Coordinates of C-alpha atoms and ligand atoms in Angstrom, one line a residue:
M3 CA -11.1 25.9 -2.2
S4 CA -8.4 25.7 -5.2
D5 CA -9.3 28.3 -8.3
P6 CA -11.0 26.1 -11.4
T7 CA -10.3 29.2 -13.9
L8 CA -6.8 28.6 -13.2
A9 CA -5.4 27.2 -16.3
V10 CA -2.2 24.9 -16.3
N11 CA 0.4 26.6 -17.7
T12 CA 4.3 25.6 -19.1
D13 CA 5.9 26.9 -16.2
M14 CA 3.6 25.3 -14.1
S15 CA 4.2 22.2 -15.6
A16 CA 7.8 22.2 -15.9
D17 CA 8.0 23.3 -12.2
L18 CA 5.4 20.2 -11.4
W19 CA 7.6 17.7 -13.7
N20 CA 11.0 18.7 -12.1
S21 CA 9.8 18.8 -8.2
A22 CA 8.2 15.0 -9.0
A23 CA 11.3 14.2 -10.8
H24 CA 13.2 15.2 -8.1
V25 CA 10.6 13.6 -5.0
L26 CA 11.1 10.1 -7.2
D27 CA 14.7 10.0 -7.0
S28 CA 15.1 11.3 -3.5
N29 CA 12.9 8.2 -2.3
W30 CA 14.8 5.6 -4.2
S31 CA 16.4 3.1 -1.5
H32 CA 18.8 0.9 -3.1
D33 CA 16.0 -1.7 -4.9
H34 CA 12.6 0.3 -4.3
T35 CA 10.8 3.0 -3.9
V36 CA 10.0 4.5 -0.3
P37 CA 6.6 5.9 -0.1
S38 CA 7.5 8.5 2.3
R39 CA 11.0 8.7 3.6
R40 CA 9.6 9.5 7.2
L41 CA 6.5 7.9 7.9
Y42 CA 6.8 5.0 5.2
P43 CA 10.4 3.6 5.2
H44 CA 9.8 0.1 3.5
Q45 CA 8.4 -0.7 0.0
W46 CA 4.3 -1.2 -0.4
S47 CA 2.8 -3.1 -3.0
W48 CA -0.2 -0.5 -4.7
D49 CA 2.5 2.1 -3.8
A50 CA 5.0 0.6 -5.8
A51 CA 2.1 0.1 -8.8
F52 CA 1.5 3.9 -8.7
I53 CA 5.4 4.7 -8.3
A54 CA 6.2 2.2 -11.6
I55 CA 3.6 4.8 -13.9
G56 CA 5.3 7.7 -13.1
L57 CA 9.0 6.3 -13.2
A58 CA 8.4 4.7 -16.2
Y59 CA 8.5 8.6 -17.6
V60 CA 12.0 9.1 -16.0
N61 CA 13.6 5.9 -14.7
P62 CA 11.8 3.2 -16.9
T63 CA 15.1 0.8 -15.4
R64 CA 14.0 1.7 -12.3
A65 CA 10.5 1.3 -12.6
W66 CA 11.2 -2.4 -13.5
R67 CA 13.3 -2.6 -10.5
D68 CA 10.8 -1.7 -8.3
L69 CA 8.1 -4.2 -9.7
R70 CA 10.6 -6.9 -9.4
S71 CA 11.7 -6.1 -6.3
L72 CA 8.1 -6.6 -5.4
F73 CA 7.3 -9.6 -6.9
E74 CA 10.6 -11.2 -5.8
A75 CA 9.0 -11.0 -2.2
Q76 CA 5.8 -12.7 -3.7
W77 CA 4.9 -16.1 -1.3
P78 CA 4.6 -19.9 -2.8
D79 CA 0.5 -19.0 -2.7
G80 CA 0.9 -16.2 -5.1
R81 CA -0.2 -13.7 -2.3
V82 CA 2.2 -10.5 -3.1
P83 CA 2.6 -8.9 0.8
H84 CA 1.1 -5.6 1.4
I85 CA 4.5 -4.4 2.7
V86 CA 8.0 -5.5 2.0
F87 CA 10.7 -4.7 4.5
D88 CA 13.5 -3.3 3.9
P89 CA 16.5 -5.2 6.0
R90 CA 18.4 -2.2 6.4
T91 CA 15.6 -0.2 8.4
A92 CA 15.6 -0.3 12.0
E93 CA 12.6 -2.9 13.5
G94 CA 11.7 0.7 15.5
D95 CA 11.5 2.8 12.5
Y96 CA 7.7 1.5 11.4
F97 CA 5.2 0.1 13.4
P98 CA 3.5 -2.8 13.2
G99 CA 7.4 -4.2 11.8
P100 CA 9.1 -7.4 10.5
G101 CA 8.8 -8.7 13.9
F102 CA 5.4 -8.3 14.6
W103 CA 4.6 -9.8 11.3
D104 CA 6.5 -12.9 12.0
A105 CA 5.8 -13.9 8.7
P106 CA 7.2 -17.4 7.8
A107 CA 10.6 -17.9 5.3
Y108 CA 10.0 -19.0 1.9
G109 CA 11.6 -20.0 -1.2
N110 CA 15.1 -18.3 -0.8
R111 CA 13.3 -15.6 1.1
P112 CA 14.2 -15.1 4.9
A113 CA 11.7 -15.1 8.0
R114 CA 10.0 -11.9 8.7
G115 CA 10.6 -10.5 5.1
S116 CA 7.4 -9.0 4.7
T117 CA 3.5 -8.7 6.2
G118 CA 1.4 -11.6 5.3
L119 CA -1.9 -9.1 3.8
V120 CA -2.4 -8.2 0.3
Q121 CA -3.0 -4.9 -1.0
P122 CA -4.6 -3.6 -4.5
P123 CA -3.5 -5.5 -7.7
L124 CA -2.7 -2.8 -9.5
H125 CA 0.7 -4.2 -10.4
A126 CA -0.4 -5.9 -14.0
V127 CA -2.4 -2.2 -15.2
A128 CA 1.4 -0.6 -14.0
A129 CA 3.4 -3.3 -15.7
W130 CA 1.5 -2.5 -18.9
E131 CA 1.9 1.0 -18.4
V132 CA 5.6 0.9 -18.2
Y133 CA 5.4 -1.2 -21.7
R134 CA 3.7 1.1 -23.3
R135 CA 5.9 3.9 -22.8
A136 CA 8.8 2.1 -23.5
A137 CA 7.7 0.8 -26.8
S138 CA 6.9 4.0 -27.8
H139 CA 10.4 4.6 -27.9
G140 CA 11.2 1.7 -30.8
T141 CA 11.6 -1.8 -30.7
A142 CA 14.7 -2.1 -28.8
C143 CA 12.9 -0.3 -26.1
A144 CA 9.9 -3.1 -26.7
H145 CA 12.1 -5.7 -26.6
E146 CA 13.8 -5.4 -23.8
A147 CA 11.0 -4.2 -22.1
G148 CA 8.9 -7.4 -23.7
E149 CA 11.6 -9.2 -21.4
Q150 CA 10.4 -7.8 -18.2
L151 CA 6.8 -8.6 -19.0
A152 CA 7.5 -12.2 -19.4
W153 CA 9.2 -12.3 -16.1
L154 CA 6.3 -10.9 -14.6
Y155 CA 4.0 -12.2 -16.7
P156 CA 3.2 -16.1 -14.9
R157 CA 3.8 -13.5 -11.1
L158 CA 0.9 -11.4 -11.9
V159 CA -1.3 -14.6 -12.8
A160 CA -0.4 -16.3 -9.4
Q161 CA -1.4 -12.9 -7.8
Q162 CA -4.9 -13.2 -9.7
E163 CA -5.5 -17.0 -8.8
Y164 CA -4.5 -16.2 -5.2
L165 CA -7.5 -13.5 -4.9
T166 CA -9.8 -15.0 -7.1
G167 CA -9.4 -18.4 -5.8
R168 CA -8.5 -18.7 -1.6
R169 CA -9.7 -15.1 -1.0
D170 CA -13.4 -16.1 -2.4
A171 CA -15.1 -16.0 0.8
S172 CA -18.3 -15.7 -0.3
G173 CA -18.3 -18.1 -3.5
D174 CA -19.9 -15.6 -5.3
G175 CA -16.8 -14.4 -7.8
L176 CA -15.2 -11.8 -5.6
A177 CA -11.9 -11.1 -3.9
S178 CA -12.0 -10.3 0.4
I179 CA -10.2 -8.3 2.0
V180 CA -9.5 -9.8 5.5
H181 CA -8.2 -6.4 6.8
P182 CA -8.6 -2.4 6.4
W183 CA -5.2 -2.4 5.3
E184 CA -5.6 -4.5 2.2
S185 CA -7.6 -2.3 0.8
G186 CA -5.1 0.6 0.7
L187 CA -8.1 2.8 1.8
D188 CA -7.5 2.2 5.5
N189 CA -9.6 3.9 8.1
S190 CA -12.7 4.4 5.4
P191 CA -15.7 4.9 7.1
S192 CA -16.7 2.3 4.4
W193 CA -15.6 -0.4 7.2
D194 CA -17.3 1.3 10.1
A195 CA -20.3 -1.0 10.2
A196 CA -17.7 -4.5 9.7
M197 CA -15.0 -3.0 12.0
S198 CA -17.8 -2.6 15.0
A199 CA -18.0 -6.1 15.2
V200 CA -14.0 -6.5 15.3
P201 CA -13.2 -6.7 19.3
A202 CA -10.9 -4.0 20.5
D203 CA -8.4 -5.5 23.0
M204 CA -6.6 -2.1 24.2
T205 CA -4.2 -3.9 26.4
L206 CA -2.9 -4.4 22.9
L207 CA -1.5 -1.0 22.9
D208 CA 0.1 -1.3 25.7
R209 CA 2.1 -4.1 24.8
Y210 CA 2.9 -2.5 21.4
Q211 CA 3.6 1.0 20.8
R212 CA 2.2 3.1 18.2
R213 CA 5.0 4.8 16.2
D214 CA 2.5 6.7 13.3
L215 CA 1.7 9.2 16.1
E216 CA 5.1 10.2 17.1
V217 CA 5.8 11.0 13.3
A218 CA 2.1 12.4 12.3
D219 CA -0.5 14.2 13.5
A220 CA -2.8 11.9 16.0
A221 CA -6.1 14.1 14.6
H222 CA -5.4 12.4 11.2
R223 CA -4.6 9.0 11.9
P224 CA -6.8 6.2 13.3
T225 CA -8.0 6.5 17.0
D226 CA -7.0 3.8 19.2
T227 CA -9.8 1.7 19.4
D228 CA -9.1 1.3 15.6
Y229 CA -5.8 1.3 16.0
A230 CA -6.1 -1.9 18.7
R231 CA -8.9 -3.6 16.3
Y232 CA -6.0 -3.4 13.4
L233 CA -3.8 -5.1 15.5
G234 CA -6.4 -7.9 16.7
L235 CA -7.0 -8.9 13.3
V236 CA -3.4 -9.1 12.6
V237 CA -2.5 -11.0 15.0
N238 CA -5.6 -13.7 14.6
Y239 CA -4.4 -14.0 11.0
R240 CA -0.9 -14.1 11.5
D241 CA -1.7 -16.9 14.5
G242 CA -4.0 -18.5 11.8
G243 CA -0.8 -18.9 10.0
Y244 CA -2.0 -16.8 7.4
A245 CA -4.6 -19.0 6.0
D246 CA -7.4 -18.3 4.2
T247 CA -9.4 -21.1 4.8
D248 CA -13.2 -21.1 6.6
L249 CA -12.3 -16.8 6.5
V250 CA -15.6 -16.2 7.8
H251 CA -16.0 -18.2 10.8
R252 CA -12.4 -17.9 11.7
H253 CA -11.8 -14.2 11.3
A254 CA -13.5 -11.2 12.4
F255 CA -13.5 -8.9 9.1
V256 CA -14.1 -10.6 5.6
V257 CA -15.4 -7.6 3.3
E258 CA -15.6 -7.2 -0.4
C259 CA -14.7 -3.3 -1.2
P260 CA -15.8 -2.9 -4.7
S261 CA -12.5 -0.6 -5.6
F262 CA -10.6 -3.7 -4.7
N263 CA -12.5 -5.7 -6.9
S264 CA -12.4 -3.1 -9.3
I265 CA -8.7 -3.3 -9.8
L266 CA -8.8 -7.1 -10.2
A267 CA -11.3 -6.9 -13.0
A268 CA -8.8 -4.0 -14.4
A269 CA -5.8 -5.9 -13.7
E270 CA -6.9 -8.8 -15.9
L271 CA -7.7 -6.9 -18.5
A272 CA -4.3 -5.7 -18.4
L273 CA -3.6 -9.2 -18.6
V274 CA -5.3 -9.7 -22.1
H275 CA -3.0 -6.8 -23.1
I276 CA 0.3 -8.6 -21.5
A277 CA -0.6 -12.2 -22.9
G278 CA -0.5 -11.1 -26.0
V279 CA 3.0 -9.3 -25.8
V280 CA 4.4 -13.0 -24.1
G281 CA 2.6 -15.3 -25.9
A282 CA -0.2 -16.3 -23.5
D283 CA -3.8 -17.0 -23.9
P284 CA -5.6 -13.8 -23.5
E285 CA -8.9 -15.5 -23.4
V286 CA -8.5 -16.6 -19.5
H287 CA -7.8 -13.0 -18.9
R288 CA -10.9 -12.0 -20.5
E289 CA -13.5 -14.5 -19.2
R290 CA -12.2 -13.7 -15.5
A291 CA -12.8 -10.1 -16.2
R292 CA -16.1 -10.3 -17.1
R293 CA -16.9 -12.5 -14.3
I294 CA -15.7 -10.2 -11.7
S295 CA -16.8 -7.1 -13.6
T296 CA -20.3 -9.0 -13.3
A297 CA -20.1 -10.3 -9.8
I298 CA -19.5 -6.9 -8.8
S299 CA -22.4 -5.1 -10.4
E300 CA -24.4 -8.1 -8.7
H301 CA -23.5 -8.2 -5.4
L302 CA -22.1 -4.6 -4.7
F303 CA -24.5 -1.7 -6.2
D304 CA -27.3 -0.9 -3.7
P305 CA -30.4 -0.3 -6.3
A306 CA -32.1 2.0 -3.7
T307 CA -29.1 4.3 -3.3
R308 CA -27.9 3.9 -6.9
T309 CA -24.3 3.2 -5.6
F310 CA -21.7 0.7 -5.3
R311 CA -21.3 -0.3 -1.5
S312 CA -18.6 -2.7 0.7
R313 CA -20.4 -5.5 1.9
D314 CA -19.7 -7.5 4.6
V315 CA -19.1 -11.5 3.6
R316 CA -20.3 -12.5 7.3
T317 CA -23.5 -10.8 7.4
R318 CA -24.1 -10.2 3.7
T319 CA -25.3 -6.4 4.0
L320 CA -24.0 -3.9 2.6
S321 CA -22.0 -0.7 4.3
P322 CA -24.6 2.5 4.7
A323 CA -21.4 4.3 4.2
R324 CA -21.0 6.0 0.7
C325 CA -17.1 6.6 0.3
I326 CA -15.2 6.9 -2.3
N327 CA -14.3 3.1 -3.0
G328 CA -17.9 3.1 -4.6
L329 CA -16.8 5.1 -7.6
M330 CA -13.9 2.5 -8.7
P331 CA -16.3 0.3 -10.3
L332 CA -16.3 3.0 -13.5
L333 CA -12.7 1.3 -14.1
L334 CA -14.9 -1.5 -16.0
P335 CA -15.4 -1.1 -19.4
G336 CA -18.2 -3.6 -19.5
L337 CA -20.1 -2.0 -16.5
P338 CA -23.5 -1.6 -17.6
A339 CA -24.4 2.2 -19.2
E340 CA -26.9 2.6 -16.1
Q341 CA -24.4 1.9 -13.4
A342 CA -21.5 4.1 -15.0
A343 CA -24.2 6.7 -14.9
A344 CA -25.6 6.6 -11.6
I345 CA -21.4 6.9 -10.5
M346 CA -21.1 10.3 -12.4
A347 CA -24.1 11.3 -10.6
E348 CA -22.8 10.7 -7.4
A349 CA -19.1 11.6 -8.4
V350 CA -20.9 15.3 -9.4
S351 CA -23.0 15.1 -6.8
P352 CA -22.3 17.5 -3.6
R353 CA -21.5 14.4 -1.8
F354 CA -18.1 14.3 -3.8
G355 CA -18.5 17.3 -5.6
L356 CA -16.0 17.3 -8.7
P357 CA -14.4 20.0 -9.7
E358 CA -16.7 22.1 -11.5
Q359 CA -18.3 22.9 -8.0
T360 CA -15.2 23.3 -5.8
G361 CA -12.2 23.1 -8.4
L362 CA -10.6 20.2 -6.3
P363 CA -10.5 16.6 -7.1
A364 CA -13.1 14.2 -5.1
P365 CA -12.6 13.9 -1.1
S366 CA -12.4 10.3 -0.1
H367 CA -15.8 10.2 1.9
D368 CA -19.5 11.9 1.4
R369 CA -18.6 15.3 2.0
T370 CA -22.5 16.0 2.9
A371 CA -22.4 12.7 5.7
P372 CA -22.3 13.3 9.5
D373 CA -18.5 11.9 10.4
F374 CA -17.1 13.2 6.7
D375 CA -13.8 14.3 9.1
T376 CA -11.4 17.0 6.9
L377 CA -8.5 15.6 8.6
R378 CA -8.4 12.2 9.4
Y379 CA -6.9 9.2 7.1
W380 CA -8.9 8.4 4.4
R381 CA -12.3 9.6 5.7
G382 CA -12.6 12.7 3.9
P383 CA -8.8 14.7 2.4
I384 CA -8.4 14.1 -1.3
W385 CA -6.1 11.7 -2.1
I386 CA -4.3 11.8 -5.6
N387 CA -4.2 7.8 -6.3
V388 CA -8.3 7.4 -6.1
N389 CA -8.6 10.3 -8.2
W390 CA -6.1 9.3 -10.6
L391 CA -8.1 5.5 -11.0
L392 CA -11.7 7.7 -11.2
R393 CA -10.0 9.7 -14.4
R394 CA -9.4 6.6 -15.8
G395 CA -12.8 5.1 -15.4
M396 CA -14.5 8.5 -16.6
L397 CA -12.0 8.2 -19.8
A398 CA -13.3 4.1 -20.2
H399 CA -16.9 5.5 -20.3
G400 CA -16.2 8.6 -22.7
Y401 CA -16.8 11.4 -20.6
H402 CA -14.0 12.9 -21.3
G403 CA -14.8 16.5 -20.6
E404 CA -15.1 15.7 -16.8
A405 CA -11.6 13.7 -17.2
E406 CA -9.7 16.3 -18.2
D407 CA -11.3 19.1 -15.5
L408 CA -10.4 16.3 -12.8
R409 CA -6.7 16.0 -14.3
M410 CA -6.5 20.3 -14.3
A411 CA -7.8 19.3 -10.7
M412 CA -4.9 17.0 -10.0
M413 CA -2.0 18.7 -11.6
R414 CA -3.3 22.6 -9.7
L415 CA -3.7 21.2 -6.2
V416 CA -0.3 19.2 -6.3
H417 CA 1.6 22.5 -8.1
Q418 CA -0.1 24.7 -5.8
S419 CA 0.4 22.5 -2.0
G420 CA 3.0 20.4 -3.0
H421 CA 3.6 16.7 -3.6
F422 CA 1.5 15.6 -0.2
E423 CA 0.7 11.9 1.0
Y424 CA -3.3 14.2 1.1
F425 CA -4.8 17.2 1.3
H426 CA -7.6 19.4 2.9
P427 CA -10.9 19.0 1.1
D428 CA -11.7 22.4 1.3
T429 CA -8.8 24.4 1.1
G430 CA -6.8 21.7 -0.9
E431 CA -4.0 22.7 2.4
G432 CA -1.2 19.8 2.0
I433 CA -1.4 17.0 5.0
G434 CA 0.1 13.9 5.7
A435 CA 3.5 13.0 4.6
P436 CA 5.5 15.6 2.2
A437 CA 7.6 14.3 -0.4
F438 CA 5.5 11.3 -1.2
S439 CA 6.4 9.2 -4.0
W440 CA 2.5 8.6 -5.7
T441 CA 1.4 12.0 -5.3
A442 CA 4.6 13.0 -7.4
A443 CA 4.5 9.8 -10.1
L444 CA 1.1 10.7 -10.8
S445 CA 1.5 13.9 -11.3
L446 CA 4.5 13.1 -14.5
D447 CA 1.6 10.8 -15.8
L448 CA -0.7 13.3 -15.4
L449 CA 1.8 16.0 -17.1
A450 CA 2.4 13.4 -20.0
D451 CA -0.9 13.1 -21.1
R452 CA -1.3 14.5 -24.8
S453 CA -5.2 13.3 -24.6
V454 CA -6.6 16.8 -24.6
P455 CA -4.1 20.0 -25.4
A456 CA -3.6 20.9 -21.8
Y457 CA -1.4 23.5 -22.8
A458 CA -3.4 25.2 -25.5
R459 CA -5.3 27.1 -22.4
A460 CA -2.2 28.2 -21.0
A461 CA -3.1 31.3 -19.6
Ligands
9WN528 C1 -0.6 0.4 6.5 C2 2.0 3.6 2.4 C3 0.9 3.1 2.4 C4 -0.8 2.8 1.7 C5 -2.2 3.0 2.4 C6 -2.1 4.4 3.6 C7 -0.8 3.5 4.3 C8 -0.6 2.2 6.2 C9 0.0 3.2 7.0 O1 0.1 4.1 4.0 O2 -1.1 2.8 5.1 O3 -0.4 -0.1 5.6 O4 0.7 2.8 7.9 O5 -1.3 3.6 7.2 O6 -3.7 4.1 3.6 O7 -2.9 3.1 1.2 O8 -0.4 1.9 0.5 O9 1.9 4.6 1.4

């Protein structure tokens, strides 16, 4: 448990800033940043967005380079792959690696250069944040950053069109994910109900060796049964040529996630601003943001419990699990006030017990649920990236006090425990990979925030 009365003082801030900048610097690899040297030695999609937001403060050239490296690997259909493989990294250093995914060649990209899955499309938000930071440094910087935005804009639009088009499996105006890995919240209980219908072919684990268990503790990672299901879903999607037609009948996991879709809508809102800079029509983005937001409110909200849940498109049922992804629609400024209030009630309840109760940021799963697990991936531990998003949502809805408490709780936690991948939800101990890039990147953004005079409260 962290001490909520402990203020973040100037020395702590300097330490946190320097250590964060050091993590980002040491995780830079040629033309991108790895999430973690040992566990994740390639480029990940939504990591790249969080990382760019932090790099904007210490190395804007790398922030743009990172985003460009990712979008240079965009598929012709607009999908941005969830992992871009580094050809300098050996096949055996990450599983499932390039050979398992067996992605086709396209454009000037060789075969096996990426996966065929996606991750939450946070990149427009990131690009806008990097631009804003550069523009605050004067006209010359704004001009240069504007050129980067102009390069990215059509690619960001193509990503949105892929997700709102081919991935609208239900026809209700929401993007579906076809694998838990696409959510970024991989092992969340939010997928348990839908995953229980996915066949677990255990022979896949005889044929393919898990590598995560060699570099991480088995008590933190998905079980073998879950892993067999993960692999089976990849094999099915891959063997269908990564096509998205008729997914509901051809694929065993088709789910609408409230977090993924909230980020999708937030991306459209960022594109409204980006379109303004690059001379494109912002109206199409405003309209798409409105449509996605309305669909989230209508289809992913459970009026009985007043919570947002993921929806299994094949059965048209909402998951019973109350997870951190249900808090993410707060990112939508147009969310009806009563739904925003319901999210805040859930966030401050004993289920997610924000700083006032625990001194800690929100855990990834409902603390009161019988399957709350303090160690296992996305089933209880605290992650900085989703708390960073939650704080943005609070600011969007005017919950300034709560947002500031959450900001301080995140900075305190990372300062005390280090730039870990995730944190024990009771003790705050750092777990998973150390020197984790998005924890470092977002710490820089939290520190740089001057919206509340935090340092005036220094001890
Ligand atoms: C699979 C890289 C990624 C994050 C995800 C996180 C984890 C990979 C894994 O690491 O996923 O993509 O091997 O478990 O769940 O959010 O992008 O940091």
